[in-house]
Amino acid sequence: MHRLKISILIIRTNKMKNSKVAELLKSTEFDRIVNVKGWVRTKRGNNKVAFIALNDGSVIHNIQVVVDVAAFDEEMLKLITTGAGISATGKLVQSLGQGQSVEIQATEIEVYGTADANTYPLQKKGHSLEFLREIAHLRPRTNTFGAVLRIRHSLAFAIHKYFNDRGFYYLHTPIVTGSDAEGAGAMFRVTTLDALKPPLTETGEVNFKEDFFGKATNLTVSGQLEGELGATALSLIYTFGPTFRAENSNTPRHLAEFWMIEPEMAFYDITDNMDLAEDFLKYLVNYAIEHNADDLEFLNNMYDKELVARLRSITETKYERLDYTEAIEILTKSGKTFEFPVFWGVDLQSEHERYLVEQHFKKPVILTNYPRDIKAFYMKQNDDGKTVRAMDVLFPNIGEIIGGSQREEVYEKLVSRMREMHIPEKEMWWYLETRQYGTVPHSGFGLGFERLVLFVTGMKNIRDVIPFPRTPQNAEF
RNA sequence: UCCUCCUUAGCUCAGUUGGUUAGAGCAUCUGACUGUUAAUCAGAGGGUCGCUAGUUCAAGUCUAGCAGGGGGAGCCA
């Protein structure tokens, strides 16, 4: 009986509740024994007392673990270097030193895993974002990437919350698609055929009838067309999933694999669409300001002194809405010489968009009614015969953050546009049937998730706002 | 894909008109120090100067090719 009691006690001690750093730093319940587990950021001190800055990713701040050197095994303490994974138990007290409000006076420390200081690449200071990109498996352990990843999570959660609270349904559109008519860029082929000797047809072409799906398939470049199928049944839907583009784009704003949010709304016209886009963006930015204040403050101090002010202004200002035609007038009258000449009918270049947003209006701009020849086949045609009800939301620093439109719901108009643009009607029979049976006005848009995260974090390169970026010639990790 | 820049210690970077033994801070190791805040102080170890070829008496430095990376552009989200 006696023994049993002792063993139960031991088990209870070992299973003491682990507290997250975030929760301990906020606590005012002092003089209790707590346990915290995490990774060592730095250790400093002298031969009497050592201070361990411990981080577990729950918050950007570290908790200070105070170690009475005499009370611990010297060899064990030597194992505690930057990067080591440890568990520390001790009394939570108000800090005796400056710089932090609480600290833990350690009574017990367990080292789970060491990090050899001679080879561990992360140090206390001085890492470039370029270097960190090459060690993407370890960079989540840095302050910067901790902050970015927590903000990324918040925004993803806020997207679901925003739509759920407003009666939208999350629709899972396919990742593998047999339709190559989406027209949004080069696609990645999905196949189980032998790359060296694929089965051939009588005319010598690859015979995709023998492929897994019995036809040529690719990774999706957009969930929009399937999204429209959902919206013409559930009224309000959104998609939020990975998207793949095989473009050879090497820029700080492009990824081959990225995440996209695509709401699609029945009975919405282009104005409803713009209202939703503006309200949505303001909500998301505001959500981050409210829920990620510590992380934003860190990024503001380290990378971009105007970050928080810029985020605030985006939530407070009314976005400028104007026609493409008016934008062209502003640009031609601006007196500025652009690298790419401006005239009615051209697609706006980055330099033009940047001028409108950053210099002329100094706030986000929503452009509408673009020339139909530079926009997709499914956009609602205006009565002038020249323009379509497209809308692009342009943001400072990153340019186009949202692209959308009211959709063409009139069967005849849609078909004639498809013929003009050589979109294969036969393959798109299912899309066309939404216009044959109970067609209604509807609208939607696409938001590039990483571009949103880029804007909110103030990072400069899109490869730094996704854990494991996929870009041309790079699919490491 | 086009234009342009970069590559020197584990990391961040200096390195003059080509010239003897390539430097600093941080990190590491040793020592000192009773509460540190990127701790501090003293000392030590650490380099095929991205790779290959060339020019030259002599190349980290000049030239070419290749590799990796950055920035700008296009395509777009």
Coordinates of C-alpha atoms (C1' of nucleotides) in Angstrom, one line a residue:
Chain A
M1 CA 0.0 0.0 0.0
H2 CA 2.7 2.4 1.0
R3 CA 4.7 1.8 -2.2
L4 CA 1.6 2.3 -4.3
K5 CA 1.0 5.7 -2.8
I6 CA 4.6 6.8 -3.6
S7 CA 4.4 5.7 -7.2
I8 CA 1.1 7.6 -7.7
L9 CA 2.8 10.7 -6.3
I10 CA 5.7 10.3 -8.8
I11 CA 3.3 9.9 -11.7
R12 CA 1.5 13.0 -10.7
T13 CA 4.7 15.0 -10.5
N14 CA 5.8 13.8 -13.9
K15 CA 2.5 14.6 -15.5
M16 CA 2.3 18.1 -14.1
K17 CA 0.4 20.3 -16.5
N18 CA 2.6 21.9 -19.1
S19 CA 2.0 25.6 -19.4
K20 CA 2.5 27.7 -22.5
V21 CA 4.8 30.6 -22.4
A22 CA 2.0 32.9 -23.6
E23 CA -0.2 32.0 -20.6
L24 CA 2.6 32.2 -18.0
L25 CA 3.7 35.7 -19.1
K26 CA 0.2 36.9 -18.6
S27 CA -0.2 35.2 -15.2
T28 CA -0.3 37.0 -11.9
E29 CA -0.7 33.8 -9.9
F30 CA 2.8 33.8 -8.4
D31 CA 4.6 31.4 -6.2
R32 CA 3.1 28.3 -7.8
I33 CA 5.1 25.5 -9.4
V34 CA 4.8 25.4 -13.1
N35 CA 6.3 23.5 -16.0
V36 CA 7.2 24.9 -19.3
K37 CA 8.7 23.2 -22.4
G38 CA 10.3 24.8 -25.4
W39 CA 13.4 25.7 -27.3
V40 CA 16.3 27.7 -25.8
R41 CA 16.9 31.1 -27.5
T42 CA 19.9 32.1 -25.4
K43 CA 21.6 31.2 -22.2
R44 CA 23.7 33.8 -20.3
G45 CA 24.9 34.4 -16.8
N46 CA 27.9 33.7 -14.6
N47 CA 29.2 30.9 -12.4
K48 CA 26.5 31.4 -9.8
V49 CA 23.3 32.1 -11.8
A50 CA 22.3 31.4 -15.4
F51 CA 19.4 32.8 -17.4
I52 CA 17.7 30.8 -20.1
A53 CA 15.4 32.6 -22.5
L54 CA 12.9 29.9 -23.5
N55 CA 10.4 30.1 -26.4
D56 CA 7.6 27.6 -27.3
G57 CA 6.1 29.5 -30.2
S58 CA 2.9 30.3 -28.4
V59 CA 3.9 34.0 -28.3
I60 CA 6.8 36.0 -29.7
H61 CA 8.2 36.7 -26.2
N62 CA 10.5 34.3 -24.3
I63 CA 10.1 33.3 -20.7
Q64 CA 13.2 33.6 -18.5
V65 CA 14.2 30.5 -16.6
V66 CA 16.6 31.3 -13.7
V67 CA 19.0 28.6 -12.8
D68 CA 21.0 28.5 -9.5
V69 CA 24.1 27.0 -11.0
A70 CA 25.3 25.3 -7.8
A71 CA 22.0 23.3 -7.6
F72 CA 22.3 21.7 -11.0
D73 CA 24.7 19.2 -12.6
E74 CA 27.4 21.2 -14.5
E75 CA 27.5 18.8 -17.4
M76 CA 23.7 19.0 -17.9
L77 CA 23.8 22.8 -17.9
K78 CA 26.4 22.7 -20.6
L79 CA 24.0 20.9 -22.9
I80 CA 21.6 23.9 -22.7
T81 CA 22.7 25.9 -25.7
T82 CA 20.8 27.9 -28.3
G83 CA 18.3 25.6 -30.0
A84 CA 18.1 22.9 -27.4
G85 CA 14.7 21.5 -26.5
I86 CA 14.1 21.4 -22.8
S87 CA 11.5 21.1 -20.1
A88 CA 11.8 23.4 -17.0
T89 CA 9.9 23.1 -13.8
G90 CA 10.0 25.7 -11.0
K91 CA 8.4 28.5 -9.2
L92 CA 6.7 31.3 -11.1
V93 CA 7.7 34.6 -9.5
Q94 CA 7.7 38.3 -10.2
S95 CA 11.0 38.9 -11.9
L96 CA 13.9 40.2 -9.8
G97 CA 15.5 41.8 -12.8
Q98 CA 14.5 44.4 -15.3
G99 CA 13.2 43.5 -18.7
Q100 CA 10.5 41.0 -17.9
S101 CA 7.7 40.9 -15.4
V102 CA 7.7 37.2 -14.6
E103 CA 10.3 34.4 -14.5
I104 CA 10.7 30.8 -13.4
Q105 CA 13.1 29.8 -10.6
A106 CA 14.1 26.4 -11.9
T107 CA 14.0 23.4 -9.6
E108 CA 14.2 20.8 -12.3
I109 CA 15.4 20.8 -15.9
E110 CA 15.2 18.0 -18.4
V111 CA 17.0 18.3 -21.7
Y112 CA 15.0 16.5 -24.4
G113 CA 17.4 17.2 -27.3
T114 CA 20.6 19.1 -27.6
A115 CA 21.6 21.4 -30.5
D116 CA 25.3 21.3 -31.1
A117 CA 26.4 24.9 -31.2
N118 CA 29.1 24.2 -33.7
T119 CA 26.6 23.0 -36.3
Y120 CA 23.2 24.5 -35.4
P121 CA 22.7 27.2 -38.0
L122 CA 20.5 29.5 -36.0
Q123 CA 22.1 32.0 -33.7
K124 CA 21.1 34.8 -31.5
K125 CA 21.5 37.4 -34.1
G126 CA 22.1 38.4 -37.6
H127 CA 20.4 36.1 -40.1
S128 CA 19.3 37.4 -43.5
L129 CA 15.9 36.3 -44.8
E130 CA 17.8 34.8 -47.8
F131 CA 19.8 32.6 -45.6
L132 CA 16.7 31.6 -43.6
R133 CA 15.0 30.6 -46.8
E134 CA 17.7 28.0 -47.4
I135 CA 17.0 26.5 -43.9
A136 CA 13.3 26.6 -44.2
H137 CA 13.0 23.5 -42.0
L138 CA 14.5 25.5 -39.0
R139 CA 13.3 29.0 -39.7
P140 CA 10.0 28.6 -37.9
R141 CA 12.1 28.8 -34.8
T142 CA 13.0 32.4 -35.4
N143 CA 11.1 35.4 -34.0
T144 CA 10.4 36.6 -37.5
F145 CA 8.9 33.4 -38.8
G146 CA 7.1 32.7 -35.6
A147 CA 5.4 36.0 -36.0
V148 CA 4.6 35.5 -39.7
L149 CA 3.2 32.0 -39.1
R150 CA 1.0 33.1 -36.2
I151 CA -0.3 35.9 -38.3
R152 CA -0.8 33.5 -41.2
H153 CA -2.9 31.3 -39.0
S154 CA -4.9 34.2 -37.6
L155 CA -5.8 35.3 -41.1
A156 CA -6.8 31.8 -42.3
F157 CA -9.0 31.5 -39.2
A158 CA -10.5 34.9 -39.7
I159 CA -11.4 34.1 -43.3
H160 CA -13.4 31.1 -42.2
K161 CA -15.0 33.1 -39.4
Y162 CA -15.9 36.0 -41.7
F163 CA -17.7 33.8 -44.2
N164 CA -19.3 31.5 -41.6
D165 CA -20.7 34.5 -39.7
R166 CA -22.3 35.8 -42.9
G167 CA -24.0 32.6 -44.1
F168 CA -21.4 31.5 -46.6
Y169 CA -20.6 27.8 -47.1
Y170 CA -17.1 26.4 -47.5
L171 CA -17.1 24.5 -50.7
H172 CA -14.3 22.0 -51.5
T173 CA -13.5 22.4 -55.2
P174 CA -11.3 19.7 -56.8
I175 CA -7.5 19.8 -56.7
V176 CA -7.2 17.5 -59.7
T177 CA -9.0 18.8 -62.7
G178 CA -9.8 17.4 -66.1
S179 CA -10.6 20.8 -67.5
D180 CA -7.9 22.8 -69.1
A181 CA -10.2 25.6 -70.1
E182 CA -9.8 27.7 -67.0
G183 CA -7.3 29.9 -68.8
A184 CA -5.5 31.1 -65.7
G185 CA -2.0 30.0 -66.7
A186 CA 0.2 27.0 -67.3
M187 CA -0.7 23.9 -65.5
F188 CA 1.0 21.0 -63.8
R189 CA 0.2 17.6 -65.4
V190 CA -1.1 14.9 -63.1
T191 CA -0.4 11.4 -64.5
T192 CA 0.5 7.9 -63.5
L193 CA 1.8 7.1 -67.0
D194 CA 5.4 6.0 -67.5
A195 CA 7.3 9.2 -68.4
L196 CA 9.9 7.3 -70.4
K197 CA 7.5 5.2 -72.5
P198 CA 3.9 6.4 -72.3
P199 CA 1.2 4.6 -74.3
L200 CA 0.7 6.2 -77.7
T201 CA -2.3 6.6 -80.0
E202 CA -2.2 5.5 -83.6
T203 CA -1.1 9.0 -84.6
G204 CA 1.8 8.9 -82.1
E205 CA 0.5 11.1 -79.4
V206 CA 0.3 10.2 -75.7
N207 CA -2.8 8.2 -75.1
F208 CA -4.3 9.7 -72.0
K209 CA -7.2 7.2 -72.2
E210 CA -4.9 4.8 -70.5
D211 CA -4.0 7.3 -67.8
F212 CA -5.4 7.0 -64.3
F213 CA -8.5 9.2 -64.9
G214 CA -8.9 8.1 -68.5
K215 CA -8.1 11.6 -69.7
A216 CA -5.4 14.3 -69.3
T217 CA -5.6 15.9 -65.9
N218 CA -3.8 18.7 -64.1
L219 CA -3.6 20.5 -60.8
T220 CA -6.2 23.2 -60.4
V221 CA -5.3 26.8 -61.3
S222 CA -8.6 28.1 -59.9
G223 CA -11.7 26.8 -58.1
Q224 CA -13.9 29.5 -59.6
L225 CA -15.8 27.5 -62.2
E226 CA -16.7 24.8 -59.7
G227 CA -17.4 27.6 -57.2
E228 CA -20.1 28.9 -59.5
L229 CA -21.7 25.5 -59.5
G230 CA -21.9 25.8 -55.7
A231 CA -23.2 29.3 -55.7
T232 CA -26.0 28.5 -58.0
A233 CA -27.3 26.1 -55.4
L234 CA -26.2 27.3 -52.0
S235 CA -26.3 31.0 -52.9
L236 CA -23.2 32.0 -50.9
I237 CA -20.0 29.9 -51.0
Y238 CA -16.3 30.3 -50.7
T239 CA -13.3 28.1 -51.5
F240 CA -10.0 28.2 -49.7
G241 CA -7.5 25.8 -51.0
P242 CA -4.2 25.3 -52.7
T243 CA -3.7 26.5 -56.3
F244 CA -0.9 25.6 -58.7
R245 CA 0.6 27.6 -61.5
A246 CA 3.4 26.2 -63.7
E247 CA 4.4 29.7 -64.8
N248 CA 8.1 30.4 -64.9
S249 CA 7.7 33.4 -62.6
N250 CA 10.6 34.5 -60.6
T251 CA 9.4 37.4 -58.5
P252 CA 8.8 38.3 -54.9
R253 CA 5.1 38.1 -55.6
H254 CA 4.7 34.7 -57.2
L255 CA 4.6 31.1 -56.0
A256 CA 4.0 27.9 -58.0
E257 CA 1.9 26.6 -55.1
F258 CA -0.2 29.1 -53.2
W259 CA -3.5 29.3 -51.4
M260 CA -6.5 31.2 -52.7
I261 CA -9.8 32.3 -51.4
E262 CA -12.6 32.5 -53.9
P263 CA -16.1 33.5 -52.7
E264 CA -18.9 33.2 -55.3
M265 CA -22.3 34.8 -54.6
A266 CA -25.6 34.3 -56.4
F267 CA -27.7 37.4 -56.8
Y268 CA -24.7 39.8 -56.3
D269 CA -24.0 42.4 -58.9
I270 CA -20.7 44.1 -59.4
T271 CA -21.4 46.7 -56.7
D272 CA -22.3 44.1 -54.1
N273 CA -19.1 42.3 -55.1
M274 CA -17.0 45.4 -54.5
D275 CA -18.8 46.0 -51.2
L276 CA -18.0 42.5 -50.1
A277 CA -14.4 42.7 -51.2
E278 CA -13.7 45.9 -49.4
D279 CA -15.5 44.8 -46.2
F280 CA -13.7 41.5 -46.2
L281 CA -10.2 43.0 -46.6
K282 CA -10.9 45.5 -43.8
Y283 CA -12.2 42.8 -41.5
L284 CA -9.1 40.6 -42.1
V285 CA -6.6 43.3 -41.5
N286 CA -8.5 44.5 -38.5
Y287 CA -8.6 40.9 -37.1
A288 CA -4.8 40.7 -37.3
I289 CA -4.4 44.1 -35.6
E290 CA -6.6 42.9 -32.8
H291 CA -5.3 39.4 -32.4
N292 CA -1.6 39.7 -33.3
A293 CA -0.6 42.9 -31.7
D294 CA 2.7 41.6 -30.3
D295 CA 3.8 40.0 -33.6
L296 CA 2.9 43.1 -35.6
E297 CA 4.8 45.3 -33.2
F298 CA 7.8 43.1 -33.6
L299 CA 7.6 43.2 -37.4
N300 CA 7.0 46.9 -37.3
N301 CA 10.1 47.5 -35.2
M302 CA 12.3 45.1 -37.2
Y303 CA 11.3 45.4 -40.8
D304 CA 8.8 48.2 -41.6
K305 CA 8.3 51.2 -39.3
E306 CA 5.1 52.2 -41.1
L307 CA 3.5 48.7 -41.0
V308 CA 0.9 49.2 -38.3
A309 CA 0.1 52.7 -39.4
R310 CA -0.5 51.4 -42.9
L311 CA -2.7 48.6 -41.7
R312 CA -4.8 51.0 -39.7
S313 CA -5.3 53.3 -42.6
I314 CA -6.4 50.5 -44.8
T315 CA -9.2 49.6 -42.3
E316 CA -10.3 53.2 -41.9
T317 CA -10.3 54.7 -45.4
K318 CA -12.9 54.3 -48.1
Y319 CA -11.5 52.6 -51.1
E320 CA -11.5 54.7 -54.3
R321 CA -13.7 53.2 -57.0
L322 CA -13.4 54.1 -60.6
D323 CA -13.7 52.9 -64.1
Y324 CA -10.8 51.6 -66.1
T325 CA -11.5 54.4 -68.6
E326 CA -11.2 57.1 -65.8
A327 CA -8.0 55.5 -64.7
I328 CA -6.5 55.7 -68.2
E329 CA -7.4 59.4 -68.2
I330 CA -5.7 60.0 -64.9
L331 CA -2.6 58.2 -66.1
T332 CA -2.4 60.1 -69.5
K333 CA -3.0 63.4 -67.8
S334 CA -0.5 62.7 -65.0
G335 CA 2.4 64.0 -67.0
K336 CA 4.5 61.1 -65.9
T337 CA 6.4 59.1 -68.5
F338 CA 5.8 55.4 -68.0
E339 CA 8.0 52.6 -69.3
F340 CA 4.9 51.1 -70.9
P341 CA 2.7 53.6 -72.8
V342 CA -0.8 54.2 -71.6
F343 CA -3.8 54.2 -73.9
W344 CA -7.4 52.8 -73.8
G345 CA -7.3 49.1 -74.3
V346 CA -4.0 48.2 -72.7
D347 CA -3.7 46.0 -69.6
L348 CA -2.4 48.1 -66.8
Q349 CA 1.2 47.4 -65.8
S350 CA 2.5 47.4 -62.2
E351 CA 3.9 50.9 -62.6
H352 CA 0.5 52.2 -63.6
E353 CA -1.3 50.5 -60.7
R354 CA 1.4 51.7 -58.3
Y355 CA 1.0 55.3 -59.5
L356 CA -2.8 55.2 -59.0
V357 CA -2.6 53.7 -55.5
E358 CA 0.6 55.1 -54.0
Q359 CA 0.8 58.5 -55.6
H360 CA -2.5 59.7 -57.0
F361 CA -5.1 58.4 -54.6
K362 CA -2.8 57.3 -51.7
K363 CA -5.3 54.6 -50.7
P364 CA -6.6 51.3 -52.1
V365 CA -8.3 51.5 -55.5
I366 CA -11.0 49.3 -57.0
L367 CA -11.0 49.5 -60.8
T368 CA -14.0 48.3 -62.8
N369 CA -15.3 48.0 -66.3
Y370 CA -12.2 46.9 -68.1
P371 CA -11.9 46.4 -71.9
R372 CA -13.4 43.0 -72.6
D373 CA -10.4 42.0 -74.8
I374 CA -8.0 41.9 -71.8
K375 CA -10.3 39.9 -69.5
A376 CA -11.6 36.4 -69.1
F377 CA -14.5 34.9 -71.2
Y378 CA -16.9 34.5 -68.2
M379 CA -17.1 38.2 -67.2
K380 CA -20.4 40.0 -67.6
Q381 CA -20.5 42.0 -70.8
N382 CA -21.6 45.6 -70.5
D383 CA -24.1 47.1 -73.0
D384 CA -21.4 49.3 -74.6
G385 CA -20.1 46.2 -76.3
K386 CA -16.6 47.1 -75.3
T387 CA -16.2 46.6 -71.5
V388 CA -16.9 43.9 -69.0
R389 CA -17.8 44.1 -65.3
A390 CA -14.4 43.1 -63.9
M391 CA -13.0 44.5 -60.7
D392 CA -9.5 44.6 -59.5
V393 CA -8.6 45.7 -55.9
L394 CA -5.2 47.4 -55.9
F395 CA -3.3 47.7 -52.7
P396 CA -0.2 49.8 -51.8
N397 CA 3.1 47.9 -52.0
I398 CA 1.7 44.7 -53.5
G399 CA -0.5 45.8 -56.4
E400 CA -3.4 43.6 -57.3
I401 CA -4.6 41.7 -54.2
I402 CA -8.1 40.8 -55.5
G403 CA -9.4 40.1 -59.0
G404 CA -13.0 39.4 -59.7
S405 CA -16.1 40.2 -61.7
Q406 CA -19.8 39.8 -62.1
R407 CA -20.3 36.7 -64.2
E408 CA -22.1 36.5 -67.6
E409 CA -25.3 34.7 -66.8
V410 CA -26.9 35.0 -70.2
Y411 CA -26.4 31.7 -72.1
E412 CA -26.2 33.2 -75.6
K413 CA -23.8 35.9 -74.6
L414 CA -21.5 33.5 -72.8
V415 CA -21.4 31.1 -75.7
S416 CA -20.7 33.7 -78.3
R417 CA -17.8 35.0 -76.1
M418 CA -16.4 31.5 -75.7
R419 CA -16.5 31.0 -79.4
E420 CA -14.6 34.3 -80.0
M421 CA -12.0 33.3 -77.5
H422 CA -11.7 29.6 -78.7
I423 CA -12.8 28.1 -75.3
P424 CA -14.0 24.5 -76.1
E425 CA -17.7 24.6 -75.5
K426 CA -18.0 20.8 -75.5
E427 CA -15.6 20.4 -72.5
M428 CA -17.5 23.1 -70.6
W429 CA -21.0 21.6 -71.0
W430 CA -21.4 21.4 -67.2
Y431 CA -20.5 25.1 -66.8
L432 CA -22.9 26.1 -69.5
E433 CA -25.8 24.2 -68.0
T434 CA -25.8 26.6 -65.0
R435 CA -26.9 29.2 -67.6
Q436 CA -29.4 26.9 -69.2
Y437 CA -31.2 25.9 -66.0
G438 CA -32.2 28.6 -63.6
T439 CA -29.5 31.0 -64.4
V440 CA -29.2 34.0 -62.1
P441 CA -27.0 37.1 -61.8
H442 CA -23.9 36.2 -59.7
S443 CA -20.5 37.5 -58.9
G444 CA -17.2 36.5 -57.2
F445 CA -13.6 37.2 -56.7
G446 CA -10.2 35.6 -55.9
L447 CA -7.9 36.7 -53.1
G448 CA -4.3 35.4 -53.1
F449 CA -3.8 34.3 -49.5
E450 CA 0.0 34.8 -49.5
R451 CA -0.4 38.3 -51.0
L452 CA -2.7 39.2 -48.1
V453 CA -0.2 37.7 -45.6
L454 CA 2.5 39.7 -47.4
F455 CA 0.6 42.9 -46.9
V456 CA -0.3 42.3 -43.3
T457 CA 3.2 41.2 -42.2
G458 CA 5.0 43.8 -44.2
M459 CA 7.4 41.1 -45.6
K460 CA 8.9 41.9 -49.0
N461 CA 9.1 38.5 -50.5
I462 CA 6.2 36.1 -50.8
R463 CA 8.6 33.2 -50.1
D464 CA 8.8 34.4 -46.6
V465 CA 5.1 34.2 -45.8
I466 CA 4.5 30.5 -46.6
P467 CA 6.3 27.8 -44.6
F468 CA 7.7 25.9 -47.6
P469 CA 7.7 27.9 -50.8
R470 CA 7.5 26.2 -54.2
T471 CA 9.0 28.2 -57.0
P472 CA 10.7 27.4 -60.3
Q473 CA 13.7 25.1 -59.6
N474 CA 12.9 24.9 -55.9
A475 CA 10.7 22.3 -54.1
E476 CA 13.1 21.6 -51.2
F477 CA 11.7 20.4 -47.9
Chain B
rU1 C1' 11.8 33.9 -69.9
rC2 C1' 14.5 38.9 -70.2
rC3 C1' 17.6 42.7 -67.6
rU4 C1' 20.8 43.6 -63.5
rC5 C1' 23.6 42.7 -59.0
rC6 C1' 25.8 39.4 -55.5
rU7 C1' 28.7 34.8 -53.7
rU8 C1' 35.3 35.9 -48.6
rA9 C1' 35.3 31.9 -41.3
rG10 C1' 29.2 28.5 -38.7
rC11 C1' 26.4 33.6 -39.4
rU12 C1' 26.7 39.1 -40.8
rC13 C1' 30.2 41.7 -43.4
rA14 C1' 35.3 44.6 -44.5
rG15 C1' 39.3 43.6 -47.9
rU16 C1' 42.6 50.2 -51.5
rU17 C1' 45.4 51.1 -58.4
rG18 C1' 46.2 42.9 -58.9
rG19 C1' 51.6 42.6 -54.6
rU20 C1' 54.4 39.3 -48.6
rU21 C1' 51.2 35.7 -43.4
rA22 C1' 43.1 37.5 -46.0
rG23 C1' 40.6 40.8 -41.2
rA24 C1' 36.3 42.4 -37.7
rG25 C1' 31.7 41.5 -34.8
rC26 C1' 28.7 37.5 -33.3
rA27 C1' 28.9 32.1 -32.5
rU28 C1' 32.4 28.1 -30.6
rC29 C1' 36.4 26.6 -26.8
rU30 C1' 39.3 28.1 -22.2
rG31 C1' 39.4 31.4 -18.0
rA32 C1' 37.2 35.6 -14.9
rC33 C1' 32.7 37.5 -12.7
rU34 C1' 26.6 36.7 -7.3
rG35 C1' 20.7 38.8 -11.4
rU36 C1' 21.9 38.7 -16.8
rU37 C1' 18.8 41.3 -20.9
rA38 C1' 22.1 40.5 -28.3
rA39 C1' 25.5 40.1 -20.5
rU40 C1' 30.5 41.8 -19.9
rC41 C1' 36.0 41.2 -19.7
rA42 C1' 40.7 38.3 -21.2
rG43 C1' 42.7 34.6 -24.3
rA44 C1' 42.5 30.6 -28.2
rG45 C1' 40.9 27.7 -32.4
rG46 C1' 38.4 28.4 -37.0
rG47 C1' 39.4 30.1 -44.5
rU48 C1' 40.4 25.3 -51.2
rC49 C1' 37.9 33.6 -51.0
rG50 C1' 31.0 29.4 -54.9
rC51 C1' 33.1 25.9 -58.9
rU52 C1' 36.0 25.3 -63.5
rA53 C1' 39.2 27.3 -67.1
rG54 C1' 42.1 31.5 -68.6
rU55 C1' 45.2 36.4 -68.5
rU56 C1' 49.6 37.7 -65.4
rC57 C1' 56.1 37.4 -62.6
rA58 C1' 51.9 37.6 -59.2
rA59 C1' 44.5 36.7 -58.7
rG60 C1' 40.0 37.2 -53.0
rU61 C1' 40.8 41.4 -56.7
rC62 C1' 40.8 41.0 -64.0
rU63 C1' 38.1 37.7 -68.2
rA64 C1' 34.8 33.6 -69.7
rG65 C1' 31.6 29.5 -68.6
rC66 C1' 28.8 27.0 -64.9
rA67 C1' 26.1 26.7 -60.1
rG68 C1' 23.4 29.1 -56.2
rG69 C1' 21.0 33.5 -54.5
rG70 C1' 18.9 38.7 -54.6
rG71 C1' 16.4 42.9 -57.1
rG72 C1' 13.6 44.7 -61.4
rA73 C1' 10.2 43.2 -65.7
rG74 C1' 6.6 40.0 -68.0
rC75 C1' 2.7 36.3 -66.7
rC76 C1' -0.7 36.7 -62.6
rA77 C1' -3.2 35.9 -57.1

